[in-house]
Short mmCIF file of C-alpha atoms and ligand atoms in Angstrom, two decimals:
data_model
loop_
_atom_site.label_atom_id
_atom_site.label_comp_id
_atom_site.label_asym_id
_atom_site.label_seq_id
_atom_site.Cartn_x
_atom_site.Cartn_y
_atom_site.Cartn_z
CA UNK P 258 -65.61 -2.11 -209.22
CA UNK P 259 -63.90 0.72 -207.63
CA UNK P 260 -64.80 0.83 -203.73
CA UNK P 261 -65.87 4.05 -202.47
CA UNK P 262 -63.37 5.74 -199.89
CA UNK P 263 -64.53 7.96 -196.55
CA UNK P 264 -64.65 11.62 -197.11
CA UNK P 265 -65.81 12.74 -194.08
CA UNK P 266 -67.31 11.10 -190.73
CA UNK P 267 -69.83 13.52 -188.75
CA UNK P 268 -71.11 12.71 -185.43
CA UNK P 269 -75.25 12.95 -184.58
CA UNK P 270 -75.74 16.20 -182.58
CA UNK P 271 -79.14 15.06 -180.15
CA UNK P 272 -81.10 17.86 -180.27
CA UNK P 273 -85.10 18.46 -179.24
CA UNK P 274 -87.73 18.26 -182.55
CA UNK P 275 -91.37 19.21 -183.43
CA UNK P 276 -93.50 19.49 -180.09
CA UNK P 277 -90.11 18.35 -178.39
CA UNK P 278 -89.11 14.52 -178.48
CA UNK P 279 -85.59 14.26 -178.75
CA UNK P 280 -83.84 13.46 -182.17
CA UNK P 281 -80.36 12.16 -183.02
CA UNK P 282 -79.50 14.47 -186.19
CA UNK P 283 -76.03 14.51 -188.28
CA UNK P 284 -77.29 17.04 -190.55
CA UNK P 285 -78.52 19.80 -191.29
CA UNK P 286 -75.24 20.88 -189.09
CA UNK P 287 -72.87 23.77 -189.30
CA UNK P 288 -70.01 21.35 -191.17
CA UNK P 289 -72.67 19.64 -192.91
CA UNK P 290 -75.28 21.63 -194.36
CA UNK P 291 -77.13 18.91 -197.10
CA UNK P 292 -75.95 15.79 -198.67
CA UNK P 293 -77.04 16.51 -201.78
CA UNK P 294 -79.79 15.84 -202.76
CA UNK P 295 -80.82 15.23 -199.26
CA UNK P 296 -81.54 18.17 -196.91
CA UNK P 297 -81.74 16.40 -193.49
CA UNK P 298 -81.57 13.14 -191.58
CA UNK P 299 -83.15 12.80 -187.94
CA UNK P 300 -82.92 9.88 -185.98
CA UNK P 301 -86.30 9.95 -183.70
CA UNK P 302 -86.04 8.42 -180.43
CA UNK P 303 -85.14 5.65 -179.84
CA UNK P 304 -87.90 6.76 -176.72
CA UNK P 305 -89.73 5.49 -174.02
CA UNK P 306 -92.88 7.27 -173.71
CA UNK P 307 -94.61 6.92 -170.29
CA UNK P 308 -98.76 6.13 -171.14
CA UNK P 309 -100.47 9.67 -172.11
CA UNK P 310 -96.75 11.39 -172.81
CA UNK P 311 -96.09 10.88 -175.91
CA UNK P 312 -94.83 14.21 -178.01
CA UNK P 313 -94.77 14.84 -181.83
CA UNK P 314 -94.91 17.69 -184.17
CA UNK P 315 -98.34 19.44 -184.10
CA UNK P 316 -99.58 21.42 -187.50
CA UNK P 317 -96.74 22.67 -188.91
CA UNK P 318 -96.06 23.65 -193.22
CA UNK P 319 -93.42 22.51 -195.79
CA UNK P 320 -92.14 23.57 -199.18
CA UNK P 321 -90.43 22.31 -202.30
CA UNK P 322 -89.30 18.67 -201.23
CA UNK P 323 -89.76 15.18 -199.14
CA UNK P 324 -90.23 14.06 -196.55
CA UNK P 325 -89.67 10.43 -195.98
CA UNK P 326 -90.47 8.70 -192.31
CA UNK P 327 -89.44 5.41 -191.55
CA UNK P 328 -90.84 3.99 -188.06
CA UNK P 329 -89.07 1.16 -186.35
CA UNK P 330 -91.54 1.12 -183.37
CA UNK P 331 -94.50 2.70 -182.06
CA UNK P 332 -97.18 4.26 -184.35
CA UNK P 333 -97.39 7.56 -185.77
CA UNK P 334 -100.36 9.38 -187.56
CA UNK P 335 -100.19 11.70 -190.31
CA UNK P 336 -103.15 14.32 -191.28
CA UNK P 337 -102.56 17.30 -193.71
CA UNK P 338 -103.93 19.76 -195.99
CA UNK P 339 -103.90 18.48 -199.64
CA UNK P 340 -106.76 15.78 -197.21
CA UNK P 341 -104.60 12.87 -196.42
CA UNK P 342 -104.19 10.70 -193.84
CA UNK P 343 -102.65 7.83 -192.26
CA UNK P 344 -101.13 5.42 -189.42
CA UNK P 345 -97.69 4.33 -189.54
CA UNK P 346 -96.69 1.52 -187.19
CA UNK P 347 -92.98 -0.58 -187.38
CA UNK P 348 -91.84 -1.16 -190.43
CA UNK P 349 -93.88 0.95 -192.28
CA UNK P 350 -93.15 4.13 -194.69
CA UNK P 351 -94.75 7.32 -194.92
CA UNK P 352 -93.46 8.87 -198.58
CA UNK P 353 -94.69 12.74 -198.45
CA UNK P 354 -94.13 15.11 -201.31
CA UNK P 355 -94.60 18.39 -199.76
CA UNK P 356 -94.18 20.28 -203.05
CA UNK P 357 -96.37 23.81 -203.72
CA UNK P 358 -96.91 23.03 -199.44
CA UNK P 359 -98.44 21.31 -197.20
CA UNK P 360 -99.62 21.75 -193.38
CA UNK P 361 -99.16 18.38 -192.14
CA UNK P 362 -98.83 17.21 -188.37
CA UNK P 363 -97.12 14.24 -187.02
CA UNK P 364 -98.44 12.86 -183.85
CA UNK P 365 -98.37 9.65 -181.86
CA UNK P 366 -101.20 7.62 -182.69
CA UNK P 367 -103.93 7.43 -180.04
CA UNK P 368 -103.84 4.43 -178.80
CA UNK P 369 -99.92 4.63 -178.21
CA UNK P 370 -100.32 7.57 -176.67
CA UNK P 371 -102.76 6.78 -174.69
CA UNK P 372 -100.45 3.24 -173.82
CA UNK P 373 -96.84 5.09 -174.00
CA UNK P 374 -94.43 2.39 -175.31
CA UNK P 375 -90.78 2.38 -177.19
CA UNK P 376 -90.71 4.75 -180.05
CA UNK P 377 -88.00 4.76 -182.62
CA UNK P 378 -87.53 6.23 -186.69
CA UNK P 379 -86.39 8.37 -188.95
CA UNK P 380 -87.35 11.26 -191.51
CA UNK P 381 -85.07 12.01 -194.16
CA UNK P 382 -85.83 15.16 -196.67
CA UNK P 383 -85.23 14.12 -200.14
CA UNK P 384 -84.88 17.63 -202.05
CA UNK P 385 -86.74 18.53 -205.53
CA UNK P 386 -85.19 19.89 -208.48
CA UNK P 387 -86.15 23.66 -209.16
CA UNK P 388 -88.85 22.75 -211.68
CA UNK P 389 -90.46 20.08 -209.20
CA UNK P 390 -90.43 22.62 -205.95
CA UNK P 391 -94.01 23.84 -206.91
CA UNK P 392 -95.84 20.37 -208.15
CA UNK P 393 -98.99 19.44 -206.53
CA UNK P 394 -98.27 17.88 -203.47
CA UNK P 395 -98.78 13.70 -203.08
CA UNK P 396 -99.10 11.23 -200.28
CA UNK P 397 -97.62 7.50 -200.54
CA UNK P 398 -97.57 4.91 -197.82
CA UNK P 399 -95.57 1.92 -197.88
CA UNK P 400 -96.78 -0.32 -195.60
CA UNK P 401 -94.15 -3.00 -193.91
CA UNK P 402 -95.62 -6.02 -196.11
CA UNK P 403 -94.56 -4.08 -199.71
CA UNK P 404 -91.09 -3.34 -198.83
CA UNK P 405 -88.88 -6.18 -200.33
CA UNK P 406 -86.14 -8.08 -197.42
CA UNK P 407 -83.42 -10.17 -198.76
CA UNK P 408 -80.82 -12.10 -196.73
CA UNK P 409 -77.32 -13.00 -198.09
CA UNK P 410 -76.59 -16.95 -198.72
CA UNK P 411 -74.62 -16.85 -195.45
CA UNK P 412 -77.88 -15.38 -193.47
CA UNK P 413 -75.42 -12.74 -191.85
CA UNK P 414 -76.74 -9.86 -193.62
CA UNK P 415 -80.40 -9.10 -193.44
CA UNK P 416 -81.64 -5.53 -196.09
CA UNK P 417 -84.73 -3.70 -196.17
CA UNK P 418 -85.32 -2.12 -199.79
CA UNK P 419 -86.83 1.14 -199.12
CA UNK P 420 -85.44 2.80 -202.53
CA UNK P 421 -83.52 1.17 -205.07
CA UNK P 422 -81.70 -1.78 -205.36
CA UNK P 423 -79.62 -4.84 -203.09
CA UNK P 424 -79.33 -8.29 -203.22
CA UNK P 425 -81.32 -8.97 -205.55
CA UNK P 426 -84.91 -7.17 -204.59
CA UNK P 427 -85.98 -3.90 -205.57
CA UNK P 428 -87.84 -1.53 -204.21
CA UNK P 429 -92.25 -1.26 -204.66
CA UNK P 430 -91.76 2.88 -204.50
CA UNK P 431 -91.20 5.32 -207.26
CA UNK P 432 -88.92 8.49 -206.06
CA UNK P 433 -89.16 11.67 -207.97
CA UNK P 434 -85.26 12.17 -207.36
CA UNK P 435 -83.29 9.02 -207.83
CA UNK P 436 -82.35 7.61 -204.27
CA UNK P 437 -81.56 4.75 -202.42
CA UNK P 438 -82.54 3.64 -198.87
CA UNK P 439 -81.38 0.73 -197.73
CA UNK P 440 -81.73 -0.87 -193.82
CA UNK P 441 -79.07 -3.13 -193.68
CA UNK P 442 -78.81 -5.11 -190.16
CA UNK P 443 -75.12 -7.03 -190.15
CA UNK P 444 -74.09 -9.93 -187.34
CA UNK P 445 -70.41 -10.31 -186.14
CA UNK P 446 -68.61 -11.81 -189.37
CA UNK P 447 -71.17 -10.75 -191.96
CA UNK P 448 -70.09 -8.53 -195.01
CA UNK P 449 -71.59 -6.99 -198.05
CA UNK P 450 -70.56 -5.04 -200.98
CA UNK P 451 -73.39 -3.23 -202.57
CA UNK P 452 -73.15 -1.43 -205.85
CA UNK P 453 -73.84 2.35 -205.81
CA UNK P 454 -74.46 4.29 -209.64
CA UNK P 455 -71.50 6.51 -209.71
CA UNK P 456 -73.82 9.49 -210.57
CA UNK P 457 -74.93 9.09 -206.81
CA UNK P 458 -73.76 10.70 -203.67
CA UNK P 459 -73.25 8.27 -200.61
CA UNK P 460 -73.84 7.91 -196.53
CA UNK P 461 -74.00 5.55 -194.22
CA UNK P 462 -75.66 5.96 -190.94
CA UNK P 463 -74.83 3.76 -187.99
CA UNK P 464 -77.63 3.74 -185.53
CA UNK P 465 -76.76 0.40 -183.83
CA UNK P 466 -73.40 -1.84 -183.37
CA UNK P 467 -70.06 -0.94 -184.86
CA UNK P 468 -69.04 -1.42 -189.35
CA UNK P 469 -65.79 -1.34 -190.84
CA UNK P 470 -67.02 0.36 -193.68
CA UNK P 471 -64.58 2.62 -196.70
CA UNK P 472 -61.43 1.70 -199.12
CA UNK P 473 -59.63 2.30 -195.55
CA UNK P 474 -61.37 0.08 -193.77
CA UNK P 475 -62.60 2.59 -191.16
CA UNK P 476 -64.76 1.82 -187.58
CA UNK P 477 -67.77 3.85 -187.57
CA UNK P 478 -69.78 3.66 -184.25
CA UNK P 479 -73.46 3.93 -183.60
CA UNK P 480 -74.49 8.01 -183.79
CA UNK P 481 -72.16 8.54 -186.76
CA UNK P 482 -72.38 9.57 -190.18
CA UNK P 483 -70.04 9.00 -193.43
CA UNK P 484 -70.09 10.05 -196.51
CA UNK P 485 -68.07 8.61 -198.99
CA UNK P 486 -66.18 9.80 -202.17
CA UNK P 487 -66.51 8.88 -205.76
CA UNK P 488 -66.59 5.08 -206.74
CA UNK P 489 -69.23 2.42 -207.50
CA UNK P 490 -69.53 0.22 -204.51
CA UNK P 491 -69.53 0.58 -201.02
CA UNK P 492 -68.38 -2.42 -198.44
CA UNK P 493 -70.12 -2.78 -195.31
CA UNK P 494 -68.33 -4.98 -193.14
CA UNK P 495 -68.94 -6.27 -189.01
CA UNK P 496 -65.79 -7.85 -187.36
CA UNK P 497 -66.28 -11.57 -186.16
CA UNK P 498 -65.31 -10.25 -182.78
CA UNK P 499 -68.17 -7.55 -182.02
CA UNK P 500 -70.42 -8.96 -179.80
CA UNK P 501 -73.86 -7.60 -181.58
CA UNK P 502 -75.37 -7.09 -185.15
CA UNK P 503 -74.86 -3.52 -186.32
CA UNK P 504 -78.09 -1.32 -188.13
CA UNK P 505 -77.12 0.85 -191.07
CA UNK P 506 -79.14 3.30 -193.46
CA UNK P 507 -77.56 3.14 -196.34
CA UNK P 508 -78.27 6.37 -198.60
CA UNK P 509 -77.64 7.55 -202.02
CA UNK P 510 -79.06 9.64 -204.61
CA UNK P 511 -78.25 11.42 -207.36
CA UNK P 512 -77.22 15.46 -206.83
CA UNK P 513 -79.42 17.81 -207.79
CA UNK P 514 -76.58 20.47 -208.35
CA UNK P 515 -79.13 23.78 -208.10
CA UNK P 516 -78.66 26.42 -205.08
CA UNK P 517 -80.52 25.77 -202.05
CA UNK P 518 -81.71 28.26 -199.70
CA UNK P 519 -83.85 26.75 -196.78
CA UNK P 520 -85.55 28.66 -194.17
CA UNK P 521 -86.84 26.30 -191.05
CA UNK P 522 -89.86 23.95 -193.17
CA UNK P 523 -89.04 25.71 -196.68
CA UNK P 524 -86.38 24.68 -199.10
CA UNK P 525 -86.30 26.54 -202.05
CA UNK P 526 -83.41 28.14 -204.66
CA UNK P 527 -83.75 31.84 -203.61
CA UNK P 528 -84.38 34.20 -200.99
CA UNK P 529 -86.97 35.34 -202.92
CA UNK P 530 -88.77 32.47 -203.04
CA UNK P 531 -88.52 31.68 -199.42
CA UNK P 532 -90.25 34.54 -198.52
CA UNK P 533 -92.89 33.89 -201.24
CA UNK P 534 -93.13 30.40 -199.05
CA UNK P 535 -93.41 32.39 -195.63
CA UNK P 536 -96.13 34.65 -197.10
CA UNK P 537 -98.22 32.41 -198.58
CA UNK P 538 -98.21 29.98 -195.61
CA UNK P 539 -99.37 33.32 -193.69
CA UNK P 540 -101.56 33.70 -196.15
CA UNK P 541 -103.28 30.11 -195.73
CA UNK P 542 -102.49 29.65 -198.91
CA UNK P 543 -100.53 26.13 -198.24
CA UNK P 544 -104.13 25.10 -196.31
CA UNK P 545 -104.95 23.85 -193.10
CA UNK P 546 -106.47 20.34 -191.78
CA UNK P 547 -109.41 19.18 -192.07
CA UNK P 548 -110.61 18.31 -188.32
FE1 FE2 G 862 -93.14 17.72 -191.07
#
């Protein structure tokens, strides 16, 4: 197994998202436009909302990929056009392929709004291939229950399967692009060395703690990104001497290798076709929701 070194290390840039809660984002940036095949990663919160101020993003469209929310606390609710809905609460999934286009909004739920309370996720965009931009779009929700936890023998290092693959368990969901997502959480003196297909590009995102992580054994503090080189495995390592577990997303998937041209909610392959996307959400063409 060749371990995978650090290519590049990319702090989070907080910035203000959707009806404006704050979000810790590495990328998009200016020095890191995509990982491909993924097109952004926002850190939401973590936030606490005072009862009846809760913010999220009102109606709003996409075009030609994923989007992928992962709640750690509070409760979200999703509506959109293609006529589905749902709640998300803490440790749940919300799997959206936005395809052809949605309009889809992304508000606290009522009742946490209504009750304010700690609020903390993340949304990733996974990116479709050129002939997948335009398929009809689809609505998956994987509640906390179907997404598979392992612990290593030592019980120092605790993974949530999202996508993919690690010790052991693999994931309930189906991606259209070939990902993984792995939460890992790691105590002081806990280690692990999962394998990554070499056909995939790699990142880990430290939202908690402190990992040694890289063939150089590099530190990597909470509110940074790496991205690693060629190799298959990655190790993922917490010295004996920090004084609190460390929380890492784990992310890989296979490049997609096609141009990308993305214009605020639309990712396509052209300028063309991003105005295509601009015009037919003007249009109504991409819908609206159902009240
Ligand atoms: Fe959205």
């Amino acid at each position: 197994m060749k371990e995978r070194a650090i290519d590049s290390i990319v702090d989070a840039v907080e910035t203000i998202e959707g009806g404006g809660f704050p979000v810790r984002r590495p990328f998009p940036a200016p020095e890191l436009q995509q990982v491909d095949p993924f097109l952004l990663l926002d850190e939401m919160g973590p936030v606490d909302w005072e009862p009846g101020k809760a913010i999220g993003a009102p109606d709003h469209p996409h075009r030609g990929f994923e989007t992928v929310t992962y709640m750690l606390e509070g409760k979200m609710q999703h509506k959109d056009s293609a006529g589905a809905s749902g709640v998300i609460g803490p440790g749940d999934v919300q799997w959206m392929t936005a395809g052809v286009g949605v309009v889809h909004s992304e508000m606290p739920e009522k009742e946490f709004r209504r009750t304010g309370g700690h609020s903390h996720g993340f949304q990733l965009w996974v990116n479709l291939l050129a002939r997948d931009k335009m398929i009809a779009p689809r609505y998956q929700e994987l509640p906390k229950d179907k997404i598979p936890e392992a612990t290593s023998e030592d019980g120092l290092v605790g993974v949530r399967v999202i996508a993919g693959e690690a010790l052991g368990k693999t994931a309930a969901i189906e991606t259209r692009t070939p990902i993984m997502y792995l939460h890992y959480t790691i105590k002081p003196g806990g280690s692990t060395t999962p394998e990554i297909p070499e056909d995939h590009q790699a990142m880990a995102y430290v939202f908690s703690g402190q990992v040694v992580t890289g063939r150089d054994k590099r530190k990597i503090a909470a509110g940074k990104l790496a991205v690693f080189g060629p190799g298959s495995s990655i190790r993922l390592s917490v010295p004996a001497d920090q004084d609190a577990a460390a929380q890492i997303l784990l992310l890989t998937g296979v490049p997609l290798r096609e141009p990308m041209v993305r214009y605020g909610p639309f990712v396509m392959n052209t300028k063309e076709e991003i105005h295509k996307a601009i015009a037919d959400y003007q249009a109504g063409r991409m819908g609206k929701i159902a009240s």
